[in-house]
Each structure stands twice: as structure tokens, then as C-alpha cells.
Amino acid sequence: MYSGMTPKALEWQKKVRKFVNDELIPWEVHAEMNNGELPKDIEKKHNKIALSMGLAGMGISKESGGLGLNFFEQMIIWEQLGRVTNALSWCFPEVQDWMVKHFSTYQKENYLAPLLNGDKRECYAITEKGAGSDVDGSIESTAEKKGEQYIINGEKWYVTSANKADFFILQAKIKSGSNKDKHSLFIVDKNTEGIEHVDTPLFSHTYAHHHSIYRFKNVSISEKNIIGNEGIGMDYTHSWFRHERLGIAARCCGAAERLIEEATSFAKERESFGEKISNYQAIQFMLADSVNDLAAARLMLYETCKAHDANQDVKILHGKCSMVKLYASEMANRIADRAVQIFGGRGYMRENVAERYYRELRADRIWEGTSEIHRIIIANSLYKRGLQSLIE
């Protein structure tokens, strides 16, 4: 038991674990064999349960219609959601705190409220062909103010869940004026004229949530759809990145736990050369290393969440979020590799959880910043703020 665990967090852990075990995991193999898709009635059921639990607003205040959970409690939830493959846990939209703070009254009524009640879904259009981890420097999409409109031009890659979304949260640089070349975020309705679906690349994982490419050609939107003021879009993006990087770490911990459980259970039953393979030192070493890896990653995650909830300096938090995202994503990949090895030939079957995680977890070392970019962020934090700021 983690010493900082609270009764409230334990309650959420138990509740979400039951949801994952009873409702989501039983549909993994069906999803795997059907391009990630579930029967519509099952998809609606999962969405309804998640919304009834309040998961769409887990991180926003009760006054804003949410659950008012702190970061630690939120990541306890996402850790449990990480125990299911095929992105089946992505069955609900999620309103983040920065939206509540910076959406206008118009935006809250027309976009935030529908997210909370499940009437709309969002997606983030940030990445571009030449702008992956270098979001700040390499974005080429532009937004030009003309009267009461903004004209959006650009092409966005890997827009996750766009096929299920109603609107984009799009990042672009202001084309002219006093804020020229500064970043801003815009809400762009998906059915707006000038938006072209370019391609839906196939990836190694089997998700119903696609990572599509969209082109925006002279897309005209109301000035009411800019989030906050011109030129401060990177502030929101950094907030979103910190949240997502902790979320990835949490889901990786959940995945690692599931893999260890499944591999251990198999090893205790499987016989080879007249002996349970759990008795072989090679298997014991792989499982022992996996337990150690998970324990270390969880401690990093939980302590970083506590630092976030204690309102630690955001620049220090940025480095710590990179640390835990880097460590947890690489940890989960190591455990997935060991699990496949323990399962042997079975571990290479798509119906096996280890095979699916082996493919799915690989992306976590790339999206929301590659492992290499996070090492640079950590090193720069070390240079600027010293070792103690990162490890206290």
C-alpha cells in the first residue's frame, strides 16, 4: 500500500477497476478482431456508465459540473483504465481544468457543457508533418484575423479520435498584427467548410479511434472561437501536455500491472519438462524485474501527482512530468516484452493481452513527446533548476 493513498482514492480505484473488469475487458478480443469497433449498443453502454460515474469531469470543480478530484485521484482512475487494451477506456470525453478557466461563456455553453453530458466529443489538432515533438518552433498552420472572423490554413497530422469528434481544438500561429507568429488555440467545428479529410493511416494498434490527417484551407471561424487571447496558446498546450504525460504514465502502470498478473497466472499453470515454468529461475527473474519496474514507476507517478496538487512551480512540474512519462512508458515496454516471452508462442497471438500491449505500448514512447525529447527536457531542467528540484 502506498503511504500517501487516501480512502477517497481507494474508493475510486475499486469502482473503476470493477468497471474495467466487468464491462471493458470482456470486449477486448472482439475489438481486436473487428478493427477496434464494438457493437453500437455496447459502445453506448460503456459511454453511459462512464458518464454516470462523472468521469468526463473528473478533474474539474463541482461548481463547474465535475467531480472535483485532485491530480492524484485522477491518475488513480487512469491507472485502472490503463488495464484494458484497444483504447476501450477512451469511451468518454474529458473536460480539463484549463478549459474551465479559459473558455468563454459562449464556449462553455456550446462546447464544454456538451462534453460533460456526452453530447459532443473533442479532438486535438496540434501535430503537423514537420512539427511533432517541436510544437513550439515548427508549427506552420496560421490564423489570420479578418473582421470578426479568423481564417485558418494548414495541415494537421495524427489527429487522434477525430473520426469520433464534433470539433477540433486546433493550434495555429497568428499570421499578422502585434501577435504575429505567436501561438493560439481555436475551436473549429468539424463540419466547417474548407476542412478536408486527407488520410487515415493504419497503425500497429487496433483502435476504433483513428489518427487521421486533415487539411484546413481558408476555414473561416468566428472570433468567438479563439480560446483566451491571441498569443498564449502554448500556455494551454503545456497544461494539456502535463496532464496527458501523467495520464500516459498512469495508463502504463495499469498496463504493467495487468501484464504481470496475466503472466504470473500463466507461469503458475504452464508446465514444461515436467515442471511449472514459474519454478524456473529465468521466469522468476523476468517477473521480479517487472515488479520492481512497476513499483518504481508508481512511486514516481504518485509523488509527481502530489507535487502537482501541492501547486509546485509549474516549470519544475514540467520536468517532473517528463521524468515520469519517460520512465513509465519505457518500463511498460520492458514488461510487455517479458510477458510475450513468458507466454511463448501464445504471447504472439492477437487474442493474447501481451501481444496487444506489446504493440500498443510502443506508441507511448513517441506521442506527447518522444523519449529523446523528454530526456532533453529533463536535462535542461537539471541545468536550470538543479538536481534537488527534480528529486524532492
CSV table of C-alpha atoms in Angstrom, one decimal:
chain,number,residue,atom,x,y,z
A,1,MET,CA,0.0,0.0,0.0
A,2,TYR,CA,1.3,3.4,-1.0
A,3,SER,CA,1.7,5.5,2.2
A,4,GLY,CA,0.0,8.5,0.5
A,5,MET,CA,-3.1,6.6,-0.6
A,6,THR,CA,-6.4,8.1,0.7
A,7,PRO,CA,-9.7,6.5,1.3
A,8,LYS,CA,-11.2,8.5,-1.5
A,9,ALA,CA,-8.6,7.4,-4.0
A,10,LEU,CA,-9.0,3.8,-2.9
A,11,GLU,CA,-12.8,4.1,-3.4
A,12,TRP,CA,-12.3,5.3,-6.9
A,13,GLN,CA,-9.6,2.7,-7.6
A,14,LYS,CA,-12.1,-0.1,-6.6
A,15,LYS,CA,-15.0,1.4,-8.5
A,16,VAL,CA,-13.1,2.0,-11.8
A,17,ARG,CA,-11.4,-1.4,-11.6
A,18,LYS,CA,-14.8,-3.1,-11.4
A,19,PHE,CA,-15.9,-1.1,-14.5
A,20,VAL,CA,-12.8,-2.1,-16.4
A,21,ASN,CA,-13.0,-5.8,-15.3
A,22,ASP,CA,-16.7,-6.3,-15.8
A,23,GLU,CA,-17.5,-4.1,-18.8
A,24,LEU,CA,-14.4,-3.3,-20.8
A,25,ILE,CA,-12.0,-6.2,-20.7
A,26,PRO,CA,-14.6,-8.8,-21.8
A,27,TRP,CA,-14.8,-6.9,-25.2
A,28,GLU,CA,-11.1,-6.6,-25.9
A,29,VAL,CA,-10.8,-9.6,-28.2
A,30,HIS,CA,-14.0,-8.6,-30.1
A,31,ALA,CA,-12.5,-5.2,-30.7
A,32,GLU,CA,-9.2,-6.7,-31.8
A,33,MET,CA,-10.9,-8.8,-34.4
A,34,ASN,CA,-13.2,-6.1,-35.6
A,35,ASN,CA,-10.9,-3.1,-36.3
A,36,GLY,CA,-11.3,-1.8,-32.8
A,37,GLU,CA,-15.1,-1.5,-33.2
A,38,LEU,CA,-17.7,-2.6,-30.7
A,39,PRO,CA,-21.4,-3.2,-31.3
A,40,LYS,CA,-23.1,0.2,-31.1
A,41,ASP,CA,-25.3,-0.8,-28.1
A,42,ILE,CA,-22.2,-1.9,-26.2
A,43,GLU,CA,-20.3,1.3,-27.1
A,44,LYS,CA,-23.3,3.3,-25.9
A,45,LYS,CA,-23.5,1.3,-22.7
A,46,HIS,CA,-19.8,1.9,-21.8
A,47,ASN,CA,-20.2,5.6,-22.5
A,48,LYS,CA,-23.4,5.8,-20.4
A,49,ILE,CA,-21.7,4.1,-17.4
A,50,ALA,CA,-18.6,6.3,-17.7
A,51,LEU,CA,-20.7,9.5,-17.8
A,52,SER,CA,-22.9,8.3,-14.9
A,53,MET,CA,-19.7,7.9,-12.9
A,54,GLY,CA,-18.8,11.5,-13.7
A,55,LEU,CA,-15.5,10.6,-15.4
A,56,ALA,CA,-15.9,13.3,-18.1
A,57,GLY,CA,-15.5,15.9,-15.5
A,58,MET,CA,-13.3,14.1,-13.0
A,59,GLY,CA,-10.7,16.9,-12.8
A,60,ILE,CA,-12.9,20.0,-12.7
A,61,SER,CA,-14.6,21.5,-9.7
A,62,LYS,CA,-18.1,20.5,-8.5
A,63,GLU,CA,-19.2,24.1,-9.1
A,64,SER,CA,-18.3,23.6,-12.8
A,65,GLY,CA,-20.2,20.3,-13.0
A,66,GLY,CA,-17.3,18.0,-12.3
A,67,LEU,CA,-16.2,15.7,-9.5
A,68,GLY,CA,-13.5,18.0,-8.1
A,69,LEU,CA,-10.9,15.3,-8.0
A,70,ASN,CA,-7.2,16.2,-7.5
A,71,PHE,CA,-4.5,15.0,-9.8
A,72,PHE,CA,-3.6,12.1,-7.6
A,73,GLU,CA,-7.2,10.8,-7.6
A,74,GLN,CA,-7.5,11.4,-11.3
A,75,MET,CA,-4.4,9.3,-12.1
A,76,ILE,CA,-5.6,6.5,-9.8
A,77,ILE,CA,-8.6,6.4,-12.1
A,78,TRP,CA,-6.5,6.5,-15.3
A,79,GLU,CA,-4.2,3.8,-13.9
A,80,GLN,CA,-7.1,1.4,-13.7
A,81,LEU,CA,-8.4,2.5,-17.2
A,82,GLY,CA,-4.9,1.5,-18.5
A,83,ARG,CA,-5.6,-2.1,-17.6
A,84,VAL,CA,-7.7,-2.5,-20.8
A,85,THR,CA,-6.3,-2.8,-24.4
A,86,ASN,CA,-7.7,-1.5,-27.7
A,87,ALA,CA,-8.4,2.0,-26.3
A,88,LEU,CA,-11.7,0.8,-24.9
A,89,SER,CA,-11.2,3.1,-21.9
A,90,TRP,CA,-11.5,6.1,-24.3
A,91,CYS,CA,-15.3,5.7,-24.0
A,92,PHE,CA,-15.9,9.2,-22.7
A,93,PRO,CA,-14.8,12.8,-23.4
A,94,GLU,CA,-12.7,14.6,-20.7
A,95,VAL,CA,-13.0,18.2,-19.7
A,96,GLN,CA,-9.8,19.5,-18.3
A,97,ASP,CA,-9.3,22.3,-15.8
A,98,TRP,CA,-7.6,24.7,-18.2
A,99,MET,CA,-10.8,24.6,-20.3
A,100,VAL,CA,-13.0,25.7,-17.4
A,101,LYS,CA,-10.5,28.5,-16.6
A,102,HIS,CA,-10.1,29.9,-20.1
A,103,PHE,CA,-13.2,29.0,-22.1
A,104,SER,CA,-15.5,32.0,-22.6
A,105,THR,CA,-19.2,31.9,-21.5
A,106,TYR,CA,-20.1,31.1,-25.1
A,107,GLN,CA,-17.6,28.3,-25.4
A,108,LYS,CA,-18.7,26.8,-22.1
A,109,GLU,CA,-22.3,26.7,-23.2
A,110,ASN,CA,-21.7,25.4,-26.7
A,111,TYR,CA,-18.7,23.1,-26.2
A,112,LEU,CA,-17.8,22.4,-22.6
A,113,ALA,CA,-21.3,21.6,-21.3
A,114,PRO,CA,-21.9,19.2,-24.2
A,115,LEU,CA,-18.6,17.5,-23.5
A,116,LEU,CA,-19.7,17.0,-19.9
A,117,ASN,CA,-23.0,15.5,-20.7
A,118,GLY,CA,-21.7,13.4,-23.6
A,119,ASP,CA,-23.4,15.2,-26.4
A,120,LYS,CA,-20.1,16.2,-28.1
A,121,ARG,CA,-16.6,14.9,-28.4
A,122,GLU,CA,-13.4,16.8,-28.9
A,123,CYS,CA,-10.0,16.1,-30.6
A,124,TYR,CA,-6.7,18.0,-30.6
A,125,ALA,CA,-5.2,19.1,-33.9
A,126,ILE,CA,-1.7,20.1,-33.0
A,127,THR,CA,0.9,17.8,-34.7
A,128,GLU,CA,2.0,18.6,-38.2
A,129,LYS,CA,4.1,16.9,-40.8
A,130,GLY,CA,7.2,18.9,-39.8
A,131,ALA,CA,6.1,19.6,-36.2
A,132,GLY,CA,6.0,16.6,-33.8
A,133,SER,CA,7.7,17.0,-30.5
A,134,ASP,CA,8.9,20.5,-31.5
A,135,VAL,CA,5.4,22.0,-31.2
A,136,ASP,CA,6.6,25.5,-30.3
A,137,GLY,CA,9.0,26.1,-33.1
A,138,SER,CA,7.8,24.2,-36.1
A,139,ILE,CA,4.0,24.8,-36.3
A,140,GLU,CA,3.2,26.2,-39.7
A,141,SER,CA,-0.6,26.4,-39.5
A,142,THR,CA,-1.8,30.0,-39.4
A,143,ALA,CA,-4.8,32.0,-38.3
A,144,GLU,CA,-5.5,35.4,-39.8
A,145,LYS,CA,-7.9,37.9,-38.3
A,146,LYS,CA,-10.3,39.4,-40.9
A,147,GLY,CA,-13.1,41.4,-39.3
A,148,GLU,CA,-14.9,39.2,-36.9
A,149,GLN,CA,-13.5,36.0,-38.4
A,150,TYR,CA,-10.3,34.0,-38.2
A,151,ILE,CA,-9.1,32.3,-41.4
A,152,ILE,CA,-7.4,29.0,-40.7
A,153,ASN,CA,-4.9,27.4,-43.1
A,154,GLY,CA,-2.7,24.4,-42.5
A,155,GLU,CA,-2.5,20.6,-42.3
A,156,LYS,CA,-2.7,18.6,-39.1
A,157,TRP,CA,-1.3,15.1,-38.7
A,158,TYR,CA,-2.3,12.3,-36.3
A,159,VAL,CA,-5.5,14.0,-35.1
A,160,THR,CA,-6.4,11.3,-32.5
A,161,SER,CA,-10.1,10.5,-32.3
A,162,ALA,CA,-11.1,13.0,-35.0
A,163,ASN,CA,-13.3,10.4,-36.6
A,164,LYS,CA,-15.4,10.4,-33.4
A,165,ALA,CA,-15.2,14.1,-32.7
A,166,ASP,CA,-17.5,17.0,-33.3
A,167,PHE,CA,-14.9,19.7,-33.1
A,168,PHE,CA,-11.2,20.3,-33.2
A,169,ILE,CA,-9.1,22.2,-30.6
A,170,LEU,CA,-6.6,23.5,-33.2
A,171,GLN,CA,-3.2,25.2,-32.6
A,172,ALA,CA,-2.1,27.8,-35.1
A,173,LYS,CA,0.2,30.8,-35.3
A,174,ILE,CA,-1.3,34.3,-35.7
A,175,LYS,CA,-0.4,35.4,-39.2
A,176,SER,CA,-0.2,39.2,-38.7
A,177,GLY,CA,-0.5,42.1,-36.3
A,178,SER,CA,1.1,42.6,-32.9
A,179,ASN,CA,0.9,38.9,-32.1
A,180,LYS,CA,2.4,37.7,-35.3
A,181,ASP,CA,3.9,34.2,-35.1
A,182,LYS,CA,2.5,33.7,-31.6
A,183,HIS,CA,0.5,30.5,-30.8
A,184,SER,CA,-3.2,30.5,-30.2
A,185,LEU,CA,-5.8,27.7,-29.8
A,186,PHE,CA,-9.1,27.7,-31.7
A,187,ILE,CA,-12.3,25.7,-31.5
A,188,VAL,CA,-13.2,24.6,-35.0
A,189,ASP,CA,-16.4,22.7,-35.7
A,190,LYS,CA,-15.7,19.6,-37.8
A,191,ASN,CA,-18.4,20.3,-40.3
A,192,THR,CA,-17.0,23.8,-41.2
A,193,GLU,CA,-16.5,24.4,-44.9
A,194,GLY,CA,-12.9,24.1,-46.1
A,195,ILE,CA,-11.9,21.1,-43.9
A,196,GLU,CA,-10.6,18.2,-45.9
A,197,HIS,CA,-10.0,14.7,-44.6
A,198,VAL,CA,-6.7,13.7,-46.3
A,199,ASP,CA,-6.0,10.2,-45.0
A,200,THR,CA,-6.5,7.8,-42.2
A,201,PRO,CA,-3.2,5.9,-41.8
A,202,LEU,CA,-3.2,2.4,-40.4
A,203,PHE,CA,-1.2,1.8,-37.2
A,204,SER,CA,0.1,-1.2,-35.4
A,205,HIS,CA,-2.6,-1.0,-32.7
A,206,THR,CA,-6.2,-1.9,-33.3
A,207,TYR,CA,-8.2,1.2,-32.2
A,208,ALA,CA,-11.6,2.5,-33.3
A,209,HIS,CA,-10.1,5.9,-32.6
A,210,HIS,CA,-8.2,6.9,-35.7
A,211,HIS,CA,-5.2,9.2,-36.1
A,212,SER,CA,-6.2,11.0,-39.2
A,213,ILE,CA,-4.7,13.8,-41.3
A,214,TYR,CA,-6.8,16.9,-42.0
A,215,ARG,CA,-6.2,19.9,-44.3
A,216,PHE,CA,-7.7,23.3,-43.4
A,217,LYS,CA,-8.0,25.6,-46.4
A,218,ASN,CA,-9.3,29.1,-45.8
A,219,VAL,CA,-11.5,27.8,-43.0
A,220,SER,CA,-13.5,30.7,-41.6
A,221,ILE,CA,-14.5,30.6,-37.9
A,222,SER,CA,-16.0,33.3,-35.6
A,223,GLU,CA,-13.7,35.3,-33.4
A,224,LYS,CA,-15.7,33.8,-30.5
A,225,ASN,CA,-13.9,30.5,-31.1
A,226,ILE,CA,-10.5,31.6,-30.1
A,227,ILE,CA,-9.6,30.2,-26.7
A,228,GLY,CA,-8.5,33.0,-24.4
A,229,ASN,CA,-6.4,35.8,-26.1
A,230,GLU,CA,-4.1,35.8,-29.1
A,231,GLY,CA,-0.6,34.5,-28.5
A,232,ILE,CA,-1.0,32.4,-25.3
A,233,GLY,CA,-1.9,29.1,-26.9
A,234,MET,CA,1.3,27.4,-25.8
A,235,ASP,CA,0.3,28.0,-22.1
A,236,TYR,CA,-2.8,25.9,-22.7
A,237,THR,CA,-0.8,23.3,-24.7
A,238,HIS,CA,1.8,22.9,-22.0
A,239,SER,CA,-1.0,22.4,-19.4
A,240,TRP,CA,-2.6,19.8,-21.6
A,241,PHE,CA,0.8,18.1,-22.2
A,242,ARG,CA,1.4,17.9,-18.4
A,243,HIS,CA,-2.0,16.3,-17.9
A,244,GLU,CA,-1.5,13.9,-20.8
A,245,ARG,CA,2.0,12.9,-19.9
A,246,LEU,CA,0.9,12.0,-16.4
A,247,GLY,CA,-2.1,10.2,-17.9
A,248,ILE,CA,0.2,8.1,-20.2
A,249,ALA,CA,2.3,7.2,-17.2
A,250,ALA,CA,-0.7,6.2,-15.2
A,251,ARG,CA,-2.1,4.0,-18.0
A,252,CYS,CA,1.3,2.5,-18.5
A,253,CYS,CA,1.3,1.5,-14.8
A,254,GLY,CA,-2.1,0.0,-15.2
A,255,ALA,CA,-1.0,-1.9,-18.3
A,256,ALA,CA,2.1,-3.2,-16.5
A,257,GLU,CA,0.0,-4.4,-13.6
A,258,ARG,CA,-2.3,-6.3,-15.9
A,259,LEU,CA,0.7,-7.9,-17.8
A,260,ILE,CA,2.3,-9.0,-14.6
A,261,GLU,CA,-0.9,-10.5,-13.3
A,262,GLU,CA,-1.6,-12.4,-16.5
A,263,ALA,CA,2.0,-13.6,-17.0
A,264,THR,CA,2.2,-14.7,-13.4
A,265,SER,CA,-1.1,-16.7,-13.6
A,266,PHE,CA,0.1,-18.3,-16.8
A,267,ALA,CA,3.5,-19.2,-15.4
A,268,LYS,CA,1.9,-20.9,-12.4
A,269,GLU,CA,-0.2,-23.1,-14.6
A,270,ARG,CA,2.1,-23.8,-17.6
A,271,GLU,CA,4.3,-26.9,-17.4
A,272,SER,CA,7.4,-27.6,-19.4
A,273,PHE,CA,9.8,-30.5,-19.0
A,274,GLY,CA,7.6,-31.8,-16.2
A,275,GLU,CA,7.8,-28.6,-14.1
A,276,LYS,CA,5.7,-25.5,-13.7
A,277,ILE,CA,7.6,-22.7,-15.5
A,278,SER,CA,7.1,-20.5,-12.5
A,279,ASN,CA,9.7,-22.6,-10.8
A,280,TYR,CA,12.3,-21.7,-13.4
A,281,GLN,CA,14.8,-19.0,-12.4
A,282,ALA,CA,14.6,-17.4,-15.8
A,283,ILE,CA,10.9,-16.8,-15.4
A,284,GLN,CA,11.3,-15.7,-11.8
A,285,PHE,CA,13.9,-13.1,-12.8
A,286,MET,CA,11.6,-11.6,-15.5
A,287,LEU,CA,8.7,-11.4,-13.1
A,288,ALA,CA,10.8,-10.0,-10.3
A,289,ASP,CA,12.3,-7.3,-12.6
A,290,SER,CA,8.8,-6.4,-13.7
A,291,VAL,CA,7.5,-6.0,-10.2
A,292,ASN,CA,10.4,-3.7,-9.3
A,293,ASP,CA,9.9,-1.7,-12.5
A,294,LEU,CA,6.2,-1.1,-11.8
A,295,ALA,CA,6.8,-0.3,-8.1
A,296,ALA,CA,9.4,2.4,-9.0
A,297,ALA,CA,7.2,3.9,-11.8
A,298,ARG,CA,4.2,4.1,-9.5
A,299,LEU,CA,6.2,5.9,-6.8
A,300,MET,CA,7.3,8.4,-9.4
A,301,LEU,CA,3.8,8.9,-10.7
A,302,TYR,CA,2.2,9.3,-7.3
A,303,GLU,CA,4.8,11.7,-6.0
A,304,THR,CA,4.6,13.8,-9.1
A,305,CYS,CA,0.8,14.0,-8.7
A,306,LYS,CA,1.2,15.1,-5.1
A,307,ALA,CA,3.7,17.8,-6.2
A,308,HIS,CA,1.1,18.9,-8.7
A,309,ASP,CA,-1.7,19.0,-6.1
A,310,ALA,CA,0.7,21.0,-3.8
A,311,ASN,CA,1.0,23.7,-6.6
A,312,GLN,CA,4.7,23.2,-7.1
A,313,ASP,CA,6.3,25.6,-9.5
A,314,VAL,CA,4.9,24.8,-13.0
A,315,LYS,CA,8.4,24.8,-14.6
A,316,ILE,CA,9.6,22.2,-12.1
A,317,LEU,CA,6.4,20.2,-12.7
A,318,HIS,CA,7.1,20.3,-16.4
A,319,GLY,CA,10.4,18.5,-15.8
A,320,LYS,CA,8.9,16.0,-13.4
A,321,CYS,CA,6.1,15.1,-15.8
A,322,SER,CA,8.7,14.4,-18.4
A,323,MET,CA,10.6,12.2,-16.0
A,324,VAL,CA,7.6,10.0,-15.1
A,325,LYS,CA,6.3,9.8,-18.7
A,326,LEU,CA,9.8,8.7,-19.9
A,327,TYR,CA,10.3,6.2,-17.1
A,328,ALA,CA,6.8,4.7,-17.1
A,329,SER,CA,6.5,4.4,-20.9
A,330,GLU,CA,9.8,2.6,-21.1
A,331,MET,CA,9.0,0.5,-18.1
A,332,ALA,CA,5.8,-0.8,-19.6
A,333,ASN,CA,7.5,-1.6,-22.9
A,334,ARG,CA,10.1,-3.8,-21.0
A,335,ILE,CA,7.3,-5.6,-19.1
A,336,ALA,CA,5.3,-6.2,-22.3
A,337,ASP,CA,8.4,-7.7,-23.9
A,338,ARG,CA,9.0,-10.0,-21.0
A,339,ALA,CA,5.3,-11.0,-20.9
A,340,VAL,CA,5.4,-12.0,-24.5
A,341,GLN,CA,8.5,-14.1,-23.8
A,342,ILE,CA,6.8,-15.8,-20.8
A,343,PHE,CA,3.7,-16.7,-22.8
A,344,GLY,CA,5.9,-18.1,-25.6
A,345,GLY,CA,4.0,-18.8,-28.8
A,346,ARG,CA,0.8,-17.8,-27.1
A,347,GLY,CA,2.3,-14.4,-26.5
A,348,TYR,CA,2.4,-13.7,-30.2
A,349,MET,CA,-1.3,-14.4,-30.7
A,350,ARG,CA,-3.5,-11.3,-31.2
A,351,GLU,CA,-6.1,-12.7,-28.8
A,352,ASN,CA,-3.4,-12.6,-26.0
A,353,VAL,CA,-3.3,-9.5,-23.9
A,354,ALA,CA,0.6,-9.5,-24.0
A,355,GLU,CA,0.6,-9.3,-27.8
A,356,ARG,CA,-1.8,-6.4,-27.9
A,357,TYR,CA,0.1,-4.4,-25.2
A,358,TYR,CA,3.4,-5.2,-27.0
A,359,ARG,CA,2.1,-3.2,-30.0
A,360,GLU,CA,0.0,-0.6,-28.2
A,361,LEU,CA,2.5,0.5,-25.5
A,362,ARG,CA,5.2,1.2,-28.2
A,363,ALA,CA,3.4,4.4,-29.1
A,364,ASP,CA,3.7,5.7,-25.6
A,365,ARG,CA,7.4,6.3,-26.1
A,366,ILE,CA,6.6,8.6,-29.0
A,367,TRP,CA,3.4,10.5,-28.6
A,368,GLU,CA,3.1,13.5,-26.2
A,369,GLY,CA,6.9,13.9,-26.7
A,370,THR,CA,9.4,11.2,-27.7
A,371,SER,CA,11.6,9.6,-25.0
A,372,GLU,CA,14.5,11.5,-26.5
A,373,ILE,CA,12.7,14.9,-26.2
A,374,HIS,CA,11.9,14.1,-22.6
A,375,ARG,CA,15.5,13.4,-21.8
A,376,ILE,CA,16.3,16.8,-23.2
A,377,ILE,CA,13.6,18.5,-21.1
A,378,ILE,CA,14.9,16.7,-18.0
A,379,ALA,CA,18.5,17.7,-18.7
A,380,ASN,CA,17.5,21.3,-19.3
A,381,SER,CA,15.6,21.3,-16.0
A,382,LEU,CA,18.6,19.9,-14.3
A,383,TYR,CA,20.8,22.7,-15.7
A,384,LYS,CA,18.4,25.5,-14.9
A,385,ARG,CA,17.0,24.4,-11.6
A,386,GLY,CA,19.3,21.9,-10.1
A,387,LEU,CA,19.1,18.3,-9.1
A,388,GLN,CA,17.1,18.8,-5.9
A,389,SER,CA,14.2,20.5,-7.6
A,390,LEU,CA,13.6,17.3,-9.7
A,391,ILE,CA,14.0,14.7,-7.0
A,392,GLU,CA,12.5,16.4,-3.9
